[in-house]
Tab-separated table of C-alpha atoms in Angstrom:
chain	number	residue	atom	x	y	z
A	1	ALA	CA	0.131	-0.078	0.027
A	2	VAL	CA	1.932	3.039	-1.204
A	3	GLY	CA	1.986	5.829	1.196
A	4	SER	CA	0.971	3.862	4.131
A	5	PRO	CA	2.834	3.978	7.354
A	6	GLN	CA	2.961	0.080	7.682
A	7	HIS	CA	5.389	-0.021	4.840
A	8	ASP	CA	9.001	1.034	4.094
A	9	ASP	CA	8.294	3.447	1.036
A	10	ARG	CA	11.795	2.804	-0.318
A	11	LEU	CA	10.764	-1.132	-0.497
A	12	VAL	CA	7.392	-0.268	-2.083
A	13	GLU	CA	9.269	1.953	-4.744
A	14	ASP	CA	11.652	-0.765	-5.590
A	15	LEU	CA	8.721	-3.290	-5.849
A	16	VAL	CA	6.722	-0.873	-8.063
A	17	GLY	CA	9.820	-0.360	-10.172
A	18	HIS	CA	10.443	-4.032	-10.582
A	19	GLU	CA	6.719	-4.702	-11.344
A	20	VAL	CA	6.771	-1.824	-14.091
A	21	ALA	CA	9.846	-3.459	-15.553
A	22	ARG	CA	8.280	-6.756	-15.673
A	23	PHE	CA	4.804	-5.835	-16.900
A	24	GLY	CA	5.083	-2.419	-18.442
A	25	ASP	CA	1.717	-0.940	-19.496
A	26	LEU	CA	-0.254	-3.776	-18.166
A	27	LEU	CA	0.361	-2.911	-14.608
A	28	GLN	CA	-2.284	-0.641	-12.952
A	29	PRO	CA	-2.138	-0.640	-9.380
A	30	THR	CA	-4.743	-0.682	-6.806
A	31	ARG	CA	-4.658	1.495	-3.762
A	32	HIS	CA	-5.758	-0.471	-0.586
A	33	LEU	CA	-6.831	1.809	2.247
A	34	PRO	CA	-4.909	0.402	5.360
A	35	ASP	CA	-6.137	-0.015	8.957
A	36	PRO	CA	-6.350	2.281	10.918
A	37	GLY	CA	-7.808	4.482	8.364
A	38	PRO	CA	-7.708	6.471	5.213
A	39	GLU	CA	-6.471	9.588	6.913
A	40	LEU	CA	-3.137	8.038	7.049
A	41	VAL	CA	-2.792	7.938	3.140
A	42	ASP	CA	0.159	9.959	1.890
A	43	LEU	CA	-1.366	11.217	-1.178
A	44	GLU	CA	1.603	13.329	-2.236
A	45	LEU	CA	3.994	10.221	-1.983
A	46	ALA	CA	1.340	7.979	-3.844
A	47	ARG	CA	1.105	10.795	-6.587
A	48	ASP	CA	4.838	10.937	-6.915
A	49	LEU	CA	5.323	7.248	-7.198
A	50	LEU	CA	2.575	6.840	-9.791
A	51	ALA	CA	4.014	9.762	-11.725
A	52	LYS	CA	7.566	8.521	-11.451
A	53	HIS	CA	6.622	5.052	-12.816
A	54	ASN	CA	4.205	6.464	-15.353
A	55	LEU	CA	1.172	4.590	-13.745
A	56	ARG	CA	-2.350	5.139	-13.556
A	57	LEU	CA	-4.120	4.018	-10.359
A	58	SER	CA	-6.909	1.476	-11.402
A	59	SER	CA	-8.885	1.720	-8.032
A	60	VAL	CA	-9.094	2.139	-4.350
A	61	ASN	CA	-10.005	-0.675	-2.047
A	62	ILE	CA	-11.874	0.029	1.272
A	63	ASN	CA	-10.960	-2.556	4.021
A	64	LEU	CA	-13.829	-2.420	6.409
A	65	LYS	CA	-13.073	-5.691	8.368
A	66	GLY	CA	-9.545	-5.713	10.076
A	67	ASP	CA	-9.984	-2.900	12.663
A	68	PRO	CA	-11.426	-3.940	15.973
A	69	ARG	CA	-14.040	-1.335	15.667
A	70	TRP	CA	-15.773	-3.311	12.802
A	71	HIS	CA	-16.115	-6.580	14.993
A	72	GLN	CA	-19.638	-6.063	15.137
A	73	GLY	CA	-20.181	-4.791	11.619
A	74	ALA	CA	-19.341	-1.647	9.776
A	75	LEU	CA	-22.182	-0.376	7.696
A	76	THR	CA	-24.480	-2.869	9.555
A	77	ALA	CA	-23.396	-2.024	13.068
A	78	SER	CA	-26.191	-1.336	15.669
A	79	ASP	CA	-24.382	1.784	16.819
A	80	GLY	CA	-24.909	4.739	14.457
A	81	ALA	CA	-21.544	6.311	15.059
A	82	THR	CA	-19.844	3.132	13.791
A	83	ARG	CA	-22.009	3.130	10.926
A	84	ALA	CA	-21.180	6.719	10.301
A	85	GLU	CA	-17.419	6.080	10.514
A	86	ALA	CA	-17.743	3.155	7.962
A	87	VAL	CA	-19.481	5.551	5.465
A	88	ARG	CA	-16.712	8.248	6.180
A	89	TRP	CA	-14.066	5.676	5.222
A	90	ILE	CA	-15.889	4.977	1.978
A	91	VAL	CA	-16.453	8.579	1.182
A	92	ARG	CA	-12.722	9.266	1.928
A	93	GLY	CA	-11.666	6.468	-0.410
A	94	MET	CA	-13.638	8.076	-3.063
A	95	GLU	CA	-11.864	11.103	-2.465
A	96	ILE	CA	-8.592	9.687	-2.598
A	97	ALA	CA	-9.468	7.776	-5.848
A	98	ALA	CA	-10.522	11.050	-7.621
A	99	ASP	CA	-7.487	12.805	-6.333
A	100	LEU	CA	-5.279	10.050	-7.663
A	101	GLY	CA	-6.840	9.949	-11.128
A	102	SER	CA	-9.221	6.971	-10.554
A	103	ASN	CA	-13.072	6.709	-10.775
A	104	LEU	CA	-13.316	3.415	-9.019
A	105	VAL	CA	-13.653	2.184	-5.416
A	106	THR	CA	-14.019	-1.426	-4.491
A	107	MET	CA	-15.184	-2.819	-1.293
A	108	CYS	CA	-16.178	-6.102	0.145
A	109	PRO	CA	-18.225	-5.716	3.348
A	110	LEU	CA	-16.780	-8.696	5.150
A	111	ALA	CA	-17.497	-7.409	8.539
A	112	ASP	CA	-21.066	-6.969	7.797
A	113	GLY	CA	-23.405	-9.974	8.301
A	114	HIS	CA	-23.935	-12.534	11.095
A	115	ASP	CA	-22.350	-15.714	12.454
A	116	TYR	CA	-25.333	-17.593	13.974
A	117	PRO	CA	-28.873	-18.341	12.909
A	118	PHE	CA	-31.349	-15.842	14.495
A	119	GLU	CA	-28.504	-13.681	15.795
A	120	ILE	CA	-29.886	-10.731	14.075
A	121	ASP	CA	-33.153	-9.200	12.686
A	122	PHE	CA	-32.027	-9.154	9.032
A	123	ASN	CA	-34.145	-6.253	7.980
A	124	THR	CA	-32.380	-3.790	10.172
A	125	PRO	CA	-28.794	-4.238	9.246
A	126	TRP	CA	-29.920	-4.775	5.610
A	127	ASN	CA	-31.470	-1.432	5.630
A	128	HIS	CA	-28.458	0.084	7.371
A	129	PHE	CA	-26.211	-1.447	4.682
A	130	ILE	CA	-28.292	0.115	1.902
A	131	GLN	CA	-28.586	3.377	3.369
A	132	GLY	CA	-24.965	3.589	4.101
A	133	ILE	CA	-24.012	2.614	0.447
A	134	GLN	CA	-26.452	5.269	-0.880
A	135	SER	CA	-25.113	7.971	1.401
A	136	ALA	CA	-21.386	7.129	0.290
A	137	ALA	CA	-22.473	6.808	-3.525
A	138	ASP	CA	-24.519	10.170	-3.238
A	139	SER	CA	-21.210	11.996	-1.809
A	140	HIS	CA	-19.408	11.396	-5.182
A	141	PRO	CA	-21.579	10.427	-8.076
A	142	GLU	CA	-18.433	10.724	-10.454
A	143	VAL	CA	-16.704	8.002	-8.752
A	144	ARG	CA	-18.070	4.341	-9.166
A	145	LEU	CA	-18.508	2.183	-6.146
A	146	SER	CA	-18.292	-1.513	-6.725
A	147	LEU	CA	-19.462	-4.151	-4.142
A	148	GLU	CA	-17.732	-7.310	-3.847
A	149	TYR	CA	-19.625	-10.289	-2.651
A	150	LYS	CA	-17.954	-13.195	-0.621
A	151	ALA	CA	-20.016	-15.827	1.387
A	152	SER	CA	-18.009	-15.678	4.591
A	153	GLU	CA	-14.869	-14.326	6.363
A	154	PRO	CA	-14.738	-13.144	9.110
A	155	ARG	CA	-18.431	-13.643	9.414
A	156	ALA	CA	-20.132	-16.855	8.758
A	157	GLN	CA	-22.647	-15.170	6.633
A	158	VAL	CA	-21.700	-11.895	4.839
A	159	ILE	CA	-24.530	-9.524	4.280
A	160	ILE	CA	-23.963	-9.706	0.485
A	161	GLY	CA	-22.681	-13.239	0.361
A	162	THR	CA	-23.849	-14.163	-3.135
A	163	LEU	CA	-24.277	-12.592	-6.597
A	164	GLY	CA	-28.055	-12.563	-6.134
A	165	LYS	CA	-28.068	-10.746	-2.898
A	166	THR	CA	-25.401	-8.227	-4.341
A	167	LEU	CA	-27.617	-7.574	-7.260
A	168	TYR	CA	-30.649	-7.120	-5.231
A	169	ALA	CA	-28.674	-4.678	-2.966
A	170	CYS	CA	-27.796	-2.811	-6.017
A	171	ASP	CA	-31.357	-2.699	-7.219
A	172	GLN	CA	-32.405	-1.312	-3.759
A	173	ILE	CA	-29.408	1.101	-3.551
A	174	ASP	CA	-30.701	2.509	-6.855
A	175	ARG	CA	-27.632	4.646	-7.659
A	176	ALA	CA	-26.018	4.688	-11.104
A	177	ASN	CA	-22.467	4.713	-9.588
A	178	VAL	CA	-22.842	1.405	-7.609
A	179	GLY	CA	-22.179	-2.056	-9.260
A	180	VAL	CA	-20.691	-5.244	-8.638
A	181	THR	CA	-17.141	-6.602	-8.586
A	182	LEU	CA	-16.805	-10.110	-9.775
A	183	ASP	CA	-13.977	-11.811	-7.876
A	184	THR	CA	-13.415	-15.185	-9.414
A	185	GLY	CA	-12.390	-16.908	-6.255
A	186	HIS	CA	-15.304	-15.319	-4.226
A	187	ALA	CA	-17.672	-16.264	-6.915
A	188	LEU	CA	-16.606	-19.914	-6.912
A	189	PHE	CA	-16.577	-20.049	-3.087
A	190	ALA	CA	-20.209	-18.547	-2.881
């Protein structure tokens, strides 16, 4: 993750340079927003590295599962402040994507769902999820927001665990800039 405090940026730059040498024009990096949050992204460094290696950022990926605050859900959390923070991360990811020349943000809501039968009233977290994605999508209609489905991890049942549920969610979200990421491994697993 270029420009994040978890990485020695010299090593990242060496790796980027090596990958450019191997793949040339085929390489289009994705920017993963690290835990503990998108506010730690060094945009100037990321911009410089992209320019130095003549690269274009393909997308920004939002990670809403690793941080302990998402343990009980991100967009579906019962706590409104937690849901608002999750939306803020997505919105910031959309801003970063636009600032670095990309028009795509991807996210897989892996912390959103449930682990046991009858653990949740499914309608409430579903509505929270739909409203959270609508709010983020409305903040930057020029940036596409792509939802990636996966059956489980870390939740036993992710809120959009299948293509059908994800398409249904997109229908309910009803925003032109919201779509689906088809991850081959996740699709086969689902």
